[in-house]
PDB file of C-alpha atoms in Angstrom:
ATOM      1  CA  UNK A   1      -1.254  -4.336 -13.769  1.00  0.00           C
ATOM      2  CA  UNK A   2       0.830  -1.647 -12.400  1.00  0.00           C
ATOM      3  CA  UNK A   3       1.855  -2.033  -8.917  1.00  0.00           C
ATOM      4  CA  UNK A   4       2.831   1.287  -7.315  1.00  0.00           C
ATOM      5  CA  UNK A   5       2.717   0.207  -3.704  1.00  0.00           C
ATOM      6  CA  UNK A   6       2.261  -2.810  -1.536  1.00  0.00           C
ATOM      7  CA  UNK A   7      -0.300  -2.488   1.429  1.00  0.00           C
ATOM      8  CA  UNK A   8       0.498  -5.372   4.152  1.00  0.00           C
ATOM      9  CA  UNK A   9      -1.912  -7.062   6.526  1.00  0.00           C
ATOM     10  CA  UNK A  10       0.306  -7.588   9.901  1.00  0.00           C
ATOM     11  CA  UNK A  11      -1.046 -11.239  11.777  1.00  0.00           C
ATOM     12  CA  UNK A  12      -0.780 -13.830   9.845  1.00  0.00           C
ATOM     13  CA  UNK A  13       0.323 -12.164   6.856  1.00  0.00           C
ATOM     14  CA  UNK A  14       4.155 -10.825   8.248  1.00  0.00           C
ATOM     15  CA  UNK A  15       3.802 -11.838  11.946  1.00  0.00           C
ATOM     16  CA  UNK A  16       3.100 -14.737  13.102  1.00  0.00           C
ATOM     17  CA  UNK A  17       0.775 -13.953  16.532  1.00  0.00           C
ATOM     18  CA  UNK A  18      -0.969 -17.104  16.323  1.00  0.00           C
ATOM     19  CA  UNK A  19       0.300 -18.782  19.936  1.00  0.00           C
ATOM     20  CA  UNK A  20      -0.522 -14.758  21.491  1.00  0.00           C
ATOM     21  CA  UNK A  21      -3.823 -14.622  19.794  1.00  0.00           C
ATOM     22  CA  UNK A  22      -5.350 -17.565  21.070  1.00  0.00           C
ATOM     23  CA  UNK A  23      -3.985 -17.632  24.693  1.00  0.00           C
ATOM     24  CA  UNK A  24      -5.972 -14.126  24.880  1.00  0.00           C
ATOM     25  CA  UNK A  25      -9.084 -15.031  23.111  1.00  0.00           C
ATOM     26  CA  UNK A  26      -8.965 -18.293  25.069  1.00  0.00           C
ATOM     27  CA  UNK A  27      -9.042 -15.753  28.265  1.00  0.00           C
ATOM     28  CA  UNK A  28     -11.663 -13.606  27.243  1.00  0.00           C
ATOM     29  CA  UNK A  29     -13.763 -17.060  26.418  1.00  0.00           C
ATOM     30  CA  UNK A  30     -13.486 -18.336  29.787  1.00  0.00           C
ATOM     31  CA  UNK A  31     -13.919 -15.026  32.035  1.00  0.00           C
ATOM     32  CA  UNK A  32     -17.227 -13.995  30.258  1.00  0.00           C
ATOM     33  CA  UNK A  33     -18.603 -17.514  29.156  1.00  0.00           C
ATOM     34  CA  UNK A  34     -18.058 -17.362  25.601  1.00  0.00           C
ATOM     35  CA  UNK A  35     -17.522 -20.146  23.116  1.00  0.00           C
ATOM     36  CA  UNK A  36     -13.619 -19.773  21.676  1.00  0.00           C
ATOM     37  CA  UNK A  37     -14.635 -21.080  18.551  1.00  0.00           C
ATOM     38  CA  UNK A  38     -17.067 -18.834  17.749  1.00  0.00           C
ATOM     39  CA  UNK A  39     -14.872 -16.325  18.510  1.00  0.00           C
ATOM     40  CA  UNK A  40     -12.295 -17.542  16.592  1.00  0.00           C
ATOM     41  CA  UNK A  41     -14.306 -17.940  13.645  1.00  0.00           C
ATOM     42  CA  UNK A  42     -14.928 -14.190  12.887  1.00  0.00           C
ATOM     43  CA  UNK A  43     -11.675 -12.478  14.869  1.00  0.00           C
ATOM     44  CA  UNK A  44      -9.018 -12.573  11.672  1.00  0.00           C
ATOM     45  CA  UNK A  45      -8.557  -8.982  10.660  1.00  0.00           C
ATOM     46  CA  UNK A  46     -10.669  -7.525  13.077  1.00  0.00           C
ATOM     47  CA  UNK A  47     -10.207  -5.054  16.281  1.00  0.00           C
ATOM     48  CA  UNK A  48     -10.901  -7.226  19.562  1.00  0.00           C
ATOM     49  CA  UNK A  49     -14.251  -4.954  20.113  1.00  0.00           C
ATOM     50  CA  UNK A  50     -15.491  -5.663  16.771  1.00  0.00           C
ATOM     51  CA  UNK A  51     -14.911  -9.052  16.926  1.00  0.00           C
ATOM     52  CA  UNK A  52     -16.995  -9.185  20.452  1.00  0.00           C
ATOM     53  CA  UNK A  53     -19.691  -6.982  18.973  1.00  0.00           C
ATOM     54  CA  UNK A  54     -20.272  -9.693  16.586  1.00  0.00           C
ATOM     55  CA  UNK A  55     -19.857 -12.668  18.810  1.00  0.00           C
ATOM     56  CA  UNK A  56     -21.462 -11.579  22.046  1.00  0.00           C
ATOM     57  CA  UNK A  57     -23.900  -8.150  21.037  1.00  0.00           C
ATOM     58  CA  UNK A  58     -25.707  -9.077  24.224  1.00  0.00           C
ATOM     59  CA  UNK A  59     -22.916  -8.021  26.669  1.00  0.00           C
ATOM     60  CA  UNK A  60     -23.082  -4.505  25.937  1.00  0.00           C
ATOM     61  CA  UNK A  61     -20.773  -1.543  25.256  1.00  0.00           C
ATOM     62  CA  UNK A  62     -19.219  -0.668  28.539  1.00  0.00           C
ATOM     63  CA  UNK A  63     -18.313  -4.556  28.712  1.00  0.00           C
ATOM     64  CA  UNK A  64     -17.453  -4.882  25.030  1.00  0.00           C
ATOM     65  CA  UNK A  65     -14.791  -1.955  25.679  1.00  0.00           C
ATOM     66  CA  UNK A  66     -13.706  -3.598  28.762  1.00  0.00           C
ATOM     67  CA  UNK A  67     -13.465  -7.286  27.672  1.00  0.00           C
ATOM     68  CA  UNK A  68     -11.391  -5.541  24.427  1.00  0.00           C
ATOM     69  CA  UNK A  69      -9.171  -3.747  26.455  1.00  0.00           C
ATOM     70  CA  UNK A  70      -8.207  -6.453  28.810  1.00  0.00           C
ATOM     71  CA  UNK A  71      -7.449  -8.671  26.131  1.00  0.00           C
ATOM     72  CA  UNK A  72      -4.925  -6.378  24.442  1.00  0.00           C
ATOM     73  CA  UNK A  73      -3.104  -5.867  27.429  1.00  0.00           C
ATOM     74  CA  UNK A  74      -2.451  -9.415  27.740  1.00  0.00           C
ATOM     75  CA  UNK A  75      -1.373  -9.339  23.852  1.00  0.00           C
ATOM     76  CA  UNK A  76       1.013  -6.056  24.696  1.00  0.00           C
ATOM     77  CA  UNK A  77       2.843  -8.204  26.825  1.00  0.00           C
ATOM     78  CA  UNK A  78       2.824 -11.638  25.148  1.00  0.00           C
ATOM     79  CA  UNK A  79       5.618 -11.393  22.372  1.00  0.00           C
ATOM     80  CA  UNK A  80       7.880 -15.070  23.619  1.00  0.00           C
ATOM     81  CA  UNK A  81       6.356 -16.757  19.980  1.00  0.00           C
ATOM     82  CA  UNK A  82       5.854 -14.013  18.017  1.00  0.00           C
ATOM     83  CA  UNK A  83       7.888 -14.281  14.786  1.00  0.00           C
ATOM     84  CA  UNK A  84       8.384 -13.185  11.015  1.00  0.00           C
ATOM     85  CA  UNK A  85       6.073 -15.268   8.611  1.00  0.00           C
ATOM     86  CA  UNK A  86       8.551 -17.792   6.733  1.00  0.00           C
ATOM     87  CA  UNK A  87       9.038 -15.415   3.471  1.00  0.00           C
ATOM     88  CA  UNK A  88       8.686 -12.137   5.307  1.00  0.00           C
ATOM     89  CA  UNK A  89      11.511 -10.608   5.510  1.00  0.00           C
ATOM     90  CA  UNK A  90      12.511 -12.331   1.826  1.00  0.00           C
ATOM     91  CA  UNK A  91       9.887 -10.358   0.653  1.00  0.00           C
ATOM     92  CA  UNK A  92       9.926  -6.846   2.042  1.00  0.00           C
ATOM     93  CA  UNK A  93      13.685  -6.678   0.649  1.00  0.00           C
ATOM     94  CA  UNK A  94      12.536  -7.829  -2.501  1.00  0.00           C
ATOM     95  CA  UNK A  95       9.771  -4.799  -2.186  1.00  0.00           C
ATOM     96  CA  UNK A  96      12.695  -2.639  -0.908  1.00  0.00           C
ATOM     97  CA  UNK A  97      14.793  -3.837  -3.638  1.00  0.00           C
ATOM     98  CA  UNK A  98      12.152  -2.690  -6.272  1.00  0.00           C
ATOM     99  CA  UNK A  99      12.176   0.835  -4.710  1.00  0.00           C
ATOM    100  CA  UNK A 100       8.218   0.051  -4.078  1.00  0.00           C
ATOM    101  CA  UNK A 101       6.901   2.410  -1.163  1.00  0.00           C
ATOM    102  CA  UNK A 102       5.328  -0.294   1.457  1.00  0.00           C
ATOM    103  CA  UNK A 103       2.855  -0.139   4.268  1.00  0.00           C
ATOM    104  CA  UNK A 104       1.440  -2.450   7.023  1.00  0.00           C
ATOM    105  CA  UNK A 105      -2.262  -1.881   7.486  1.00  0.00           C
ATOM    106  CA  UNK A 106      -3.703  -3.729  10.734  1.00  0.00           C
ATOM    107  CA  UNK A 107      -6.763  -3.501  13.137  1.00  0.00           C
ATOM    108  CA  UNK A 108      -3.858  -3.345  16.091  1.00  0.00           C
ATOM    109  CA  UNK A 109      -3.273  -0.587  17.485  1.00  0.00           C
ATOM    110  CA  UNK A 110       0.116   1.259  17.168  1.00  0.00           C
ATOM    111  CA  UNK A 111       1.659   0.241  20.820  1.00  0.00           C
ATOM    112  CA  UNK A 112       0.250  -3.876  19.816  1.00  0.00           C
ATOM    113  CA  UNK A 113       1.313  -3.726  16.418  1.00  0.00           C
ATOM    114  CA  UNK A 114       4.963  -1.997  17.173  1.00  0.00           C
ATOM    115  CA  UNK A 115       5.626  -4.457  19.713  1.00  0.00           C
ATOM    116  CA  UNK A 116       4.679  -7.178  17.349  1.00  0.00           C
ATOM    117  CA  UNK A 117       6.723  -5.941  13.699  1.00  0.00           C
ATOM    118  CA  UNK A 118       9.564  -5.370  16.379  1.00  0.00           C
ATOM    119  CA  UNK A 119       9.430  -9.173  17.565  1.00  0.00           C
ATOM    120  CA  UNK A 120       9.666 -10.067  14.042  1.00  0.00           C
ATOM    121  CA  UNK A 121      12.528  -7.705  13.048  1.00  0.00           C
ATOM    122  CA  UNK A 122      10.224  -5.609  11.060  1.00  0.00           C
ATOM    123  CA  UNK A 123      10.125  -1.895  10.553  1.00  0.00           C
ATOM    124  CA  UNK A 124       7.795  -0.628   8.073  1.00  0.00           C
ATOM    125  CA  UNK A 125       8.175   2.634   6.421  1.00  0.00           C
ATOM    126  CA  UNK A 126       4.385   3.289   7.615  1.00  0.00           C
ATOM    127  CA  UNK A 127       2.396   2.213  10.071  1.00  0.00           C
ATOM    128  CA  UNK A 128      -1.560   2.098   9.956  1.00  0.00           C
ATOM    129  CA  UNK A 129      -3.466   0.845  12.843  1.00  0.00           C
ATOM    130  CA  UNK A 130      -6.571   1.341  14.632  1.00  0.00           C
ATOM    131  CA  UNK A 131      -5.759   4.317  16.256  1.00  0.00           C
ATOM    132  CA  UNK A 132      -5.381   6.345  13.003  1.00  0.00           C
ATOM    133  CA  UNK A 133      -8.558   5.179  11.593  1.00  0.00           C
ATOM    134  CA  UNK A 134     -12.468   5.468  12.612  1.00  0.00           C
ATOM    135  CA  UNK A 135     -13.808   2.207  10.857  1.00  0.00           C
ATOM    136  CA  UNK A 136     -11.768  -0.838  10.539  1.00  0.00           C
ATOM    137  CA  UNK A 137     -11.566  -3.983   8.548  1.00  0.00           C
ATOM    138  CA  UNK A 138     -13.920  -4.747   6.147  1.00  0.00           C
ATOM    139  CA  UNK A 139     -14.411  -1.481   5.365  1.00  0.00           C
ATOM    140  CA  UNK A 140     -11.429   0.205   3.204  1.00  0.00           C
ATOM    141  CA  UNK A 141     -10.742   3.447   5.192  1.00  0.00           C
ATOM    142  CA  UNK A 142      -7.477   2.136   6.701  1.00  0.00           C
ATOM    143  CA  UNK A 143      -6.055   1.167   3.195  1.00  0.00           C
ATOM    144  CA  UNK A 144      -7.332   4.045   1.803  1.00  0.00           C
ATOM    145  CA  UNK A 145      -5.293   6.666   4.163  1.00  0.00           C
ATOM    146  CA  UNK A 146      -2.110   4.387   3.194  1.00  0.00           C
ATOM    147  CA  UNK A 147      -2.695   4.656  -0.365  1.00  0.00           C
ATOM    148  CA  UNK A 148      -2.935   8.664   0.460  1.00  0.00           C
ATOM    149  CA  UNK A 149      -0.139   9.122   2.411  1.00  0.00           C
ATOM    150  CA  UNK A 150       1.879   7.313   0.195  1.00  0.00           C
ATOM    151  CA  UNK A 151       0.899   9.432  -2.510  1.00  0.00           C
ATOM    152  CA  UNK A 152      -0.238   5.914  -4.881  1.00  0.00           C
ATOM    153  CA  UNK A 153      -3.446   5.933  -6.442  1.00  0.00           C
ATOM    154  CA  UNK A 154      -5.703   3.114  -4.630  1.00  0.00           C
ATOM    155  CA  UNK A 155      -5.943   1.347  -8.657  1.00  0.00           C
ATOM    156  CA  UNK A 156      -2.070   0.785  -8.397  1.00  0.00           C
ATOM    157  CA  UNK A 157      -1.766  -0.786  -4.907  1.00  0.00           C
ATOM    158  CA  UNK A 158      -1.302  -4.389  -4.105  1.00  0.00           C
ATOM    159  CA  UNK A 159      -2.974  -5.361  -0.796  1.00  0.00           C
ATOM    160  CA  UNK A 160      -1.770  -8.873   0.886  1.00  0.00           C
ATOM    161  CA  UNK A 161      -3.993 -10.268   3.808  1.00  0.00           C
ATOM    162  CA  UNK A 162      -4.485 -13.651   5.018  1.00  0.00           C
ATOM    163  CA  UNK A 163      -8.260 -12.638   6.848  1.00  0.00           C
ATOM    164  CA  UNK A 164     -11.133 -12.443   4.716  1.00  0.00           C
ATOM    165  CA  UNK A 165     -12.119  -8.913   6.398  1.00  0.00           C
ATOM    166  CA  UNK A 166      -8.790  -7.758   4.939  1.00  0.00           C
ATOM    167  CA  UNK A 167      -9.980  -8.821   1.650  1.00  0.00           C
ATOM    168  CA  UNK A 168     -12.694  -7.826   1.712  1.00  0.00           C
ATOM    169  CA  UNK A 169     -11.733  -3.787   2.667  1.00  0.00           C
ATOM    170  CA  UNK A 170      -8.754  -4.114  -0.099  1.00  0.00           C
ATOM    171  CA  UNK A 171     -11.169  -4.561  -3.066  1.00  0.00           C
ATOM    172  CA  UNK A 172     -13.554  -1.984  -1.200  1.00  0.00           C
ATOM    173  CA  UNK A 173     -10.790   0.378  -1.834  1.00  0.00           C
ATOM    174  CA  UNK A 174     -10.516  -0.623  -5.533  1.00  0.00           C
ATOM    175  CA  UNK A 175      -7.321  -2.338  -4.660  1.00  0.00           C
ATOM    176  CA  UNK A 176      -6.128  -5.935  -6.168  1.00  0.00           C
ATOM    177  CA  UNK A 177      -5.722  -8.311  -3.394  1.00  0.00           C
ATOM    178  CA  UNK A 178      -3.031 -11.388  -2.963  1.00  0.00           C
ATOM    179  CA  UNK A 179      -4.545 -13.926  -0.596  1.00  0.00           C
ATOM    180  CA  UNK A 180      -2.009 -16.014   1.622  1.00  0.00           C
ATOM    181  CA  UNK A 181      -2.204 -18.773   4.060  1.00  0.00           C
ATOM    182  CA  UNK A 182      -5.122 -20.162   2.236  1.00  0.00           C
ATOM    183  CA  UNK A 183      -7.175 -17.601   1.731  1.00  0.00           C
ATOM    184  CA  UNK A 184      -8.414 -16.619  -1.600  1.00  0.00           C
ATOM    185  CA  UNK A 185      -7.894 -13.132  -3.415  1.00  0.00           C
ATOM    186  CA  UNK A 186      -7.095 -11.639  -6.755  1.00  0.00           C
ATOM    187  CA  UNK A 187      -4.216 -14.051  -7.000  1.00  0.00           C
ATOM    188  CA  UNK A 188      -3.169 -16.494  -4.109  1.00  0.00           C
ATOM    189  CA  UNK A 189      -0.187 -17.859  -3.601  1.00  0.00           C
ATOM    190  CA  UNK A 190       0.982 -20.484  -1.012  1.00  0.00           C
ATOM    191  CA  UNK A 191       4.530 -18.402  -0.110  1.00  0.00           C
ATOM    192  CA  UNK A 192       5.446 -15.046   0.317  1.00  0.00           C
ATOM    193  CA  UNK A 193       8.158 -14.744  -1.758  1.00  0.00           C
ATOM    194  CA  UNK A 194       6.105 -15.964  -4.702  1.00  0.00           C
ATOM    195  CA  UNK A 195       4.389 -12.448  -4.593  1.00  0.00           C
ATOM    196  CA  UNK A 196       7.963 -11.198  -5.951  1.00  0.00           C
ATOM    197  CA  UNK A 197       7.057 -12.383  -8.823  1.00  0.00           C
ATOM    198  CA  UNK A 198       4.026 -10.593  -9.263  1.00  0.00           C
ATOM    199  CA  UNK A 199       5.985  -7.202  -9.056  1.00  0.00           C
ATOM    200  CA  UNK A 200       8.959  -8.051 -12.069  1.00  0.00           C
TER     201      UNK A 200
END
């Protein structure tokens, strides 16, 4: 396959948010009564009010935007264990090395996912996040603007996501897929830097 760009997934792909993630969910679960695991069942790859629309429907939109909003602020400021993935930054100067353009494609938006890449020493080339999109994860519309403004056809791009959601909107968007941290794509691999060797 030709690889003529490589799209990344940001949590749990580069960054590792884990420690921020669940102190917020584990928030939002207690103020409005809702079971943390179910909520961290569905909430890889997703926007916070897309994960509550499918956890708690019943609470409605005004609190759905509410509940979302106060649990990104909480993530905006919550950066003390946020760190590169072990491989990360191995990888993205392998990419760099290659002269392969490179995107990070996540269902944060800009200010979250800025604060995060810059936690982890990260500084992508292009940034795609909620705010520059109208449907996120599954559905392939934020993959599909980075293949665009890249200028790569979606058939030559190489997604990497760790969230099944991800996966799911990469081979939407006709994309081939590289699962990590255990989940299962085109090809999976159980370290970063063993995608390098996917692009010789």
């Amino acid at each position: 396959m030709k690889i003529g760009a490589v799209l990344f997934d940001m949590d749990g792909t580069l960054v590792d948010s884990h420690g921020a993630i669940i102190r917020s969910w584990t928030r939002i679960s207690e103020e409005y009564g809702l079971p943390l695991d179910d909520i961290l069942a569905v909430h890889a790859g997703r926007p916070a009010w897309s994960t509550l629309e499918s956890v708690a429907p019943w609470l409605g939109a005004e609190k759905i935007a509410r509940a979302g909003a106060r649990q990104l602020e909480w993530e905006y400021d919550d950066l003390e264990d946020v760190v590169a993935i072990d491989g990360a930054l191995e990888l993205i100067e392998g990419v760099t090395a290659r002269n392969l353009p490179w995107a990070v494609v996540t269902s944060a938006d800009e200010r979250l996912a800025r604060a995060r890449l810059g936690a982890a020493g990260i500084e992508p080339p292009l940034l795609i996040s909620t705010d520059d999109i109208t449907n996120p994860k599954p559905d392939p519309e934020g993959y599909l603007l980075a293949a665009e403004r890249l200028g790569v056809p979606p058939a030559d791009c190489l997604v990497v996501e760790d969230a099944p959601a991800g996966v799911a909107a990469g081979r939407a968007a006709g994309m081939r897929v590289v699962g990590v941290a255990g989940i299962t794509g085109d090809s999976t691999v159980t370290n970063l830097v063993e995608i390098l060797a996917l692009l010789s």
